[in-house]
Short mmCIF file of C-alpha atoms in Angstrom, two decimals:
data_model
loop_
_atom_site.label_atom_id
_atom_site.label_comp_id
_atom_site.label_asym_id
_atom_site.label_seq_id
_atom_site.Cartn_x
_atom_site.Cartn_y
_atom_site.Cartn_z
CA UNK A 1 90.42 103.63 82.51
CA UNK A 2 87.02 105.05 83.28
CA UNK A 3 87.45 103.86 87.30
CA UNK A 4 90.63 101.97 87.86
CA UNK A 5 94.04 100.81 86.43
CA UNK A 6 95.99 98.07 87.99
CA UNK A 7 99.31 97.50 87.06
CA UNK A 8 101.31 94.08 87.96
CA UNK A 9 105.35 94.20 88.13
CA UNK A 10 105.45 98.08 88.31
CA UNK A 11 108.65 99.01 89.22
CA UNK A 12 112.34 96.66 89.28
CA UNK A 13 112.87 98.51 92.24
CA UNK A 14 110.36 96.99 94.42
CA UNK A 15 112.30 94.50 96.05
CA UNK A 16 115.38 96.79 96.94
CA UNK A 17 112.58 99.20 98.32
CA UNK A 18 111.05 96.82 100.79
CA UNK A 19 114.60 95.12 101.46
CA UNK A 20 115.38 98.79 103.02
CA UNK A 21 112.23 99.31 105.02
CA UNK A 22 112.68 95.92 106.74
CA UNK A 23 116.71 96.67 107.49
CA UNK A 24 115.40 99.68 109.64
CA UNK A 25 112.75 97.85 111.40
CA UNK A 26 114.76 94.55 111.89
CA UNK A 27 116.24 95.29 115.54
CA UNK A 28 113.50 97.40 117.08
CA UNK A 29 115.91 97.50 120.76
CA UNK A 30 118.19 99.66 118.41
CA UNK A 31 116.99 103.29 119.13
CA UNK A 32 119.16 104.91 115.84
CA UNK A 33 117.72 108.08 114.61
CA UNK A 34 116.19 106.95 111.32
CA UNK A 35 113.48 105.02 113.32
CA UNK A 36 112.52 108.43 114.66
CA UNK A 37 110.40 109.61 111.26
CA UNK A 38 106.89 108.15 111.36
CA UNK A 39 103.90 110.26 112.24
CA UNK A 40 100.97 107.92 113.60
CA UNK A 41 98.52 109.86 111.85
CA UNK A 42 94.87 109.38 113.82
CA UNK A 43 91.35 110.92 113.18
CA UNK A 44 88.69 109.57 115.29
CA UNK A 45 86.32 107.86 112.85
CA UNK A 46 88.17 108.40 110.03
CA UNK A 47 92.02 107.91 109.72
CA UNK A 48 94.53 105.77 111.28
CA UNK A 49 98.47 104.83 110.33
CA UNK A 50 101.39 105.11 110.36
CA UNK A 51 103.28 107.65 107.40
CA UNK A 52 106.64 109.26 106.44
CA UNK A 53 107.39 111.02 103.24
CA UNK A 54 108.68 108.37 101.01
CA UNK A 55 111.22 110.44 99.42
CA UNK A 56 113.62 110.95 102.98
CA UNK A 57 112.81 107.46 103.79
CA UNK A 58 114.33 105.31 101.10
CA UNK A 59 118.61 105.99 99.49
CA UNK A 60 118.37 108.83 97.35
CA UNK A 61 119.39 107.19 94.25
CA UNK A 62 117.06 104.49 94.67
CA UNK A 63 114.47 106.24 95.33
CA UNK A 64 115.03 108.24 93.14
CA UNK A 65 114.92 105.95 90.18
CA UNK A 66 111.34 104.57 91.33
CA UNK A 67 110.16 108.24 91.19
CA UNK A 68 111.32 108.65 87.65
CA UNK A 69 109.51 105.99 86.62
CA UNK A 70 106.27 106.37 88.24
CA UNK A 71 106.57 110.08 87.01
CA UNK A 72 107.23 108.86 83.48
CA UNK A 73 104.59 106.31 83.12
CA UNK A 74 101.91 108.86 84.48
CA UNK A 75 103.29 111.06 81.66
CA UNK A 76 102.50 109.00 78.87
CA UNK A 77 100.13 107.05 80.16
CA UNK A 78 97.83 109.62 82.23
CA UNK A 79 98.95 113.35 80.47
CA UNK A 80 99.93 113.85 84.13
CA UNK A 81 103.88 115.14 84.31
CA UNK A 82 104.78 114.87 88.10
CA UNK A 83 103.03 113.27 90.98
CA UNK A 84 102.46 114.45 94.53
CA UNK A 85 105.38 114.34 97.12
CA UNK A 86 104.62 110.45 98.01
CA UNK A 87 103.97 108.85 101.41
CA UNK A 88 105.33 105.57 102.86
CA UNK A 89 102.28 104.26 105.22
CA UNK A 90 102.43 101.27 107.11
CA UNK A 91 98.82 99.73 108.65
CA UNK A 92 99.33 97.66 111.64
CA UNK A 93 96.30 96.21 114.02
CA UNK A 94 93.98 98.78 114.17
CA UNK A 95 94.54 101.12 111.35
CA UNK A 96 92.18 101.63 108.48
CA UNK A 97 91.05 104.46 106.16
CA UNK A 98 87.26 105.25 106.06
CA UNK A 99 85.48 106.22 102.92
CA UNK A 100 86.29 109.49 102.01
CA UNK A 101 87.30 111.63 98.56
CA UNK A 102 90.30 113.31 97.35
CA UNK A 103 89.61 117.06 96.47
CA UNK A 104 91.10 118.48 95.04
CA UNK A 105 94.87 116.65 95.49
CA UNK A 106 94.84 115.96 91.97
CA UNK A 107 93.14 114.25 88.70
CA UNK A 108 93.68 110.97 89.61
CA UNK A 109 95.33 108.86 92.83
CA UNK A 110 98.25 106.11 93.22
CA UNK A 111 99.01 103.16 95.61
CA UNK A 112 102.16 101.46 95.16
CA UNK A 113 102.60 98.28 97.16
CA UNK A 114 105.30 96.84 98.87
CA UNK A 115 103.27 94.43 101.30
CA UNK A 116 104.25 90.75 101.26
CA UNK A 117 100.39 90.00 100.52
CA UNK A 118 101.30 86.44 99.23
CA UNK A 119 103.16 85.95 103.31
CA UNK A 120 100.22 88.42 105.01
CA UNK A 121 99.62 87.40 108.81
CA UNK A 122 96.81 89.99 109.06
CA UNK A 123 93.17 90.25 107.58
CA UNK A 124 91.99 93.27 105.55
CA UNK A 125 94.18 96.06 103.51
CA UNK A 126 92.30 95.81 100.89
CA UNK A 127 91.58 99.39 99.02
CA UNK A 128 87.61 99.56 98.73
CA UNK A 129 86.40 101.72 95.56
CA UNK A 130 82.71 102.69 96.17
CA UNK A 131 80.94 100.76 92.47
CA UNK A 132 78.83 103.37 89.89
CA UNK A 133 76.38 101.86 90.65
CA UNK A 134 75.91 102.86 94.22
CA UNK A 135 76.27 106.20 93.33
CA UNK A 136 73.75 105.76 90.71
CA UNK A 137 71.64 103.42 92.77
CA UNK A 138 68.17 104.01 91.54
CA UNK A 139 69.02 103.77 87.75
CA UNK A 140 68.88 100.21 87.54
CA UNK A 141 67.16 99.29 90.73
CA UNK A 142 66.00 95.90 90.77
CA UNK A 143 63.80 95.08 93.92
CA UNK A 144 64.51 91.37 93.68
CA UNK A 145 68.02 91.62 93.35
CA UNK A 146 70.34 91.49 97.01
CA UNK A 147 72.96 94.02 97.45
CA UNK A 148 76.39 92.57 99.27
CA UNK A 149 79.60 94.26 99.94
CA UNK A 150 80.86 93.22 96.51
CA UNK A 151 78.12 94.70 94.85
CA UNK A 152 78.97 98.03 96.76
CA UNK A 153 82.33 97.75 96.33
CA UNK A 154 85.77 96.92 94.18
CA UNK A 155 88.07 95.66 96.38
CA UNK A 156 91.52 95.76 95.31
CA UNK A 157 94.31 93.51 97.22
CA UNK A 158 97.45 95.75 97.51
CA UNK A 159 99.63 92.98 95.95
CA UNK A 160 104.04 93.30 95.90
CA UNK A 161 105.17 95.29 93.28
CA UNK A 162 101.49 96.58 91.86
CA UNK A 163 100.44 99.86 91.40
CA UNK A 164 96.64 101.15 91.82
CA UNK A 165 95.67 104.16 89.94
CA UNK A 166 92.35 105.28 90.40
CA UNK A 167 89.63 108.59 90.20
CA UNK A 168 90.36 109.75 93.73
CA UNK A 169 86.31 111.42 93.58
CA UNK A 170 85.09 108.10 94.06
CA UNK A 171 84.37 107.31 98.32
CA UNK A 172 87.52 105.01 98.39
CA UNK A 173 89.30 103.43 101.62
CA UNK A 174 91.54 101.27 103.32
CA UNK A 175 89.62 98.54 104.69
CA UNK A 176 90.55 97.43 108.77
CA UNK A 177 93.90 95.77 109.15
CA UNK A 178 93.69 93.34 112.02
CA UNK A 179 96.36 90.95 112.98
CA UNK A 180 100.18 91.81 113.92
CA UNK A 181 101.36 95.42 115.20
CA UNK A 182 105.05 94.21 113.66
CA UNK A 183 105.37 97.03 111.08
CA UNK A 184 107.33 94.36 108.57
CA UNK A 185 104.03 92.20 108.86
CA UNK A 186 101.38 94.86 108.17
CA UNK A 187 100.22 96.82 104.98
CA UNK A 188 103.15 98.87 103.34
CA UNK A 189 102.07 101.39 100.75
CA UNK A 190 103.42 104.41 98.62
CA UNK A 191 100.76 106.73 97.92
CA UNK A 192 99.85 109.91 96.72
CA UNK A 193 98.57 111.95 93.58
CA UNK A 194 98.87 112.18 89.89
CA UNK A 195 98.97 116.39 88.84
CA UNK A 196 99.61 118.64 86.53
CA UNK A 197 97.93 117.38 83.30
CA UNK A 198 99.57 119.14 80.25
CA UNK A 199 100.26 117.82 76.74
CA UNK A 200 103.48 115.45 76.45
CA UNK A 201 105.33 114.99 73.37
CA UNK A 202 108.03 112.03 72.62
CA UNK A 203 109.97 113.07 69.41
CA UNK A 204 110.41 115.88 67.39
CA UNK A 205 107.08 117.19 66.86
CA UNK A 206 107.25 121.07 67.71
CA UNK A 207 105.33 122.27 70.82
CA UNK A 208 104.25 125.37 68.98
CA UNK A 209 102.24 122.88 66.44
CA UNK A 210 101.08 121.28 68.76
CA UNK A 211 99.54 124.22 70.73
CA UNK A 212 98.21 125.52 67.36
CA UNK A 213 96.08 122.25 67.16
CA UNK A 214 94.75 122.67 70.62
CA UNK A 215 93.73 126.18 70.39
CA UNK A 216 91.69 124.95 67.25
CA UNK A 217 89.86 122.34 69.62
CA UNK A 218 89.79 124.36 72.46
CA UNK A 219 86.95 126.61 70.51
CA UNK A 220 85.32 123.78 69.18
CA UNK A 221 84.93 122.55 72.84
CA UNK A 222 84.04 126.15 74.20
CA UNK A 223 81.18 126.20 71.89
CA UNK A 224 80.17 122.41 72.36
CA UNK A 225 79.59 123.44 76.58
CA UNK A 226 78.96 126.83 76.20
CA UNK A 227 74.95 125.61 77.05
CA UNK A 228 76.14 124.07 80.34
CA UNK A 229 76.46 120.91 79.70
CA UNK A 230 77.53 118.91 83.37
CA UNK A 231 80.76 117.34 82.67
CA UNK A 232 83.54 116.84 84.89
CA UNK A 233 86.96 114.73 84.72
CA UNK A 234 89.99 114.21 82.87
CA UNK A 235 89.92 112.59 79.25
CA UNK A 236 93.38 111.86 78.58
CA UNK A 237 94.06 110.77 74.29
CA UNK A 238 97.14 109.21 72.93
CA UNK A 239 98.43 109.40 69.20
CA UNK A 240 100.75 109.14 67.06
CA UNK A 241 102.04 111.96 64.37
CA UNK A 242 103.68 110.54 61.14
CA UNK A 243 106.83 111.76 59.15
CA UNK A 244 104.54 113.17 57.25
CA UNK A 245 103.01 115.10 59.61
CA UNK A 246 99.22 112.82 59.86
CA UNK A 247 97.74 111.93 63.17
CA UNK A 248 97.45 108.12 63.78
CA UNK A 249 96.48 105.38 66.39
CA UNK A 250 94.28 108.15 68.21
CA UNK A 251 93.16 106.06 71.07
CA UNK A 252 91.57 107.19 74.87
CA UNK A 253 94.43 106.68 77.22
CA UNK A 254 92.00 107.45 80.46
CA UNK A 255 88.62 108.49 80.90
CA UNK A 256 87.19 110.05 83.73
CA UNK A 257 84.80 112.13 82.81
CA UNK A 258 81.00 112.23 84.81
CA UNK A 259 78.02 113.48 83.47
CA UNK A 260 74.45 113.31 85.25
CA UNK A 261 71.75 111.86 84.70
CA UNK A 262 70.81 111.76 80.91
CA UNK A 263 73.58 113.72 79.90
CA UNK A 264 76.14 110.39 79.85
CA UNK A 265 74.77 110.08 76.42
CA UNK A 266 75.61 113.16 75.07
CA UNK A 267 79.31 112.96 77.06
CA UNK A 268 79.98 109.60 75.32
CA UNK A 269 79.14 111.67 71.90
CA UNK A 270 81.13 114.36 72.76
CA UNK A 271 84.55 112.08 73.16
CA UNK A 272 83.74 110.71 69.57
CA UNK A 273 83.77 114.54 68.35
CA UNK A 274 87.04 115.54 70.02
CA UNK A 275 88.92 111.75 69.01
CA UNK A 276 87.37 112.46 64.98
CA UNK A 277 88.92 116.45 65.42
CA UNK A 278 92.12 115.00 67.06
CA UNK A 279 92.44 112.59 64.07
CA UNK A 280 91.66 115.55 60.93
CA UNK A 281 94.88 117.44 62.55
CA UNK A 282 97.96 118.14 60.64
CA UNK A 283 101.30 118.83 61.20
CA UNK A 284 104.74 119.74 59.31
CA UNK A 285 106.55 117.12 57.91
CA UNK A 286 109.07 116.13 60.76
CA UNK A 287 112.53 113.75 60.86
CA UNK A 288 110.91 110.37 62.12
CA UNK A 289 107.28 109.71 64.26
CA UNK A 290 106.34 111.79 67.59
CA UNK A 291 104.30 110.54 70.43
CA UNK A 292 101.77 112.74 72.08
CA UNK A 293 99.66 112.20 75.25
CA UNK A 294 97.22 115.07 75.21
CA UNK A 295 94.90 115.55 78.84
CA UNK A 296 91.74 117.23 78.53
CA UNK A 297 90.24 118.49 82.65
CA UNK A 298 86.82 119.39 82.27
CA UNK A 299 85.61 121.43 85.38
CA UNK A 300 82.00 122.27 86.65
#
């Protein structure tokens, strides 16, 4: 993933999720208390919709069980162990987010859908993702080429039961909903941020190896930036370590990484040194094969 990850059929508890949030809204001359929760969250020019925090919003246990396994799959997927506390936001007539980035929320950002997309009454929703190549316009500039919104833009359609991961650096937004103010007819989204990146193992392999090996690269990435070099992002690796204590399968799990200008070459070479390092290590012989998802966060 050097921009975006979409993932169809996330989570089994989609359905029981949006069966919940249209219980609540079903009789809207009912004035119960747990109507009372939503802040309509407004910024002239910039932010408009309705939110809650999705985890006092939803049964505990069901919840609950959706948060596992978004916080599992960022785990070995991302090198991310725990997400952001997660908003439910609902986008009736009106409501939109403007381009804007996330800084510094965390590596990378989530949008989990429960909108009936396929039933939609309304027009827009879509999440816009400003392209590379707008923010590297002159690179490649061709005068007799035309420029259109989907050249500017990926649009993503927030589909039922899909889950958006993207680099929240990017100018992203919500683009204009316009149609029904009926909350069970609008845009219905869980959202927030992947965080703490740190090294996550599946099996027996020890920690303390583990953080041997890193030290080792570590140094051998101190002294590969130590002349400046302008990288920024998270490269997140995934391997496997053999009974017999041999790294295998080293593969890049997510890449975000930036460097400027004529420095993407030397970035690109750089990942090829740290995979080659990642795949000389060894480890102790150990009862049966480990799983490690190992982030890397550069910073400038």
């Amino acid at each position: 993933m050097r921009r975006l990850k979409v993932v169809d059929g996330f989570a089994p508890q989609a359905r029981r999720l949006r069966a919940h949030f249209d219980a609540r809204f079903a009789q809207p001359r009912r004035a119960t208390g747990d109507r009372f929760v939503w802040d309509p969250w407004h910024v002239d020019g910039q932010y408009s919709l309705l939110r809650t925090p999705a985890w006092r919003y939803f049964p505990r246990g069901l919840y609950e069980a959706f948060h596992q396994r978004l916080v599992w799959w960022g785990r070995r997927t991302l090198g991310c162990h725990d997400v952001s506390p997660p908003w439910l936001s609902v986008y009736v007539d009106g409501c939109e987010q403007r381009l804007h980035g996330d800084l510094p929320h965390g590596p990378l950002a989530f949008v989990f859908s429960l909108t009936d997309w396929a039933r939609r009454t309304f027009r827009g929703g879509e999440t816009l993702i400003l392209r590379d190549e707008v923010l590297d316009y002159w690179r490649d500039f061709t005068s007799s080429r035309a420029m259109e919104e989907g050249e500017l833009f990926e649009v993503v359609e927030p589909r039922f039961n899909r889950l958006v991961v993207f680099d929240p650096r990017l100018p992203h937004g919500v683009r204009r909903v316009e149609g029904s103010r009926e909350p069970r007819e609008g845009r219905v989204v869980i959202h927030g941020w992947f965080v703490q990146p740190r090294p996550f193992i599946e099996g027996p392999l020890a920690p303390r190896a583990l953080e041997r090996a890193i030290d080792g690269l570590s140094d051998f990435l101190s002294e590969a930036l130590a002349r400046g070099f302008p990288v920024a992002g998270l490269l997140s690796l995934g391997f496997t370590v053999s009974p017999a204590g041999r790294v295998r399968q080293v593969k890049v799990l997510t890449d975000t990484t930036r460097a400027a200008g004529e420095a993407e070459t030397e970035r690109t070479r750089l990942i090829r040194s740290v995979t080659r390092q990642i795949a000389g290590w060894a480890f102790p012989k150990q009862r049966r094969a480990s799983r490690v998802t190992l982030p890397l966060v550069f910073e400038r």
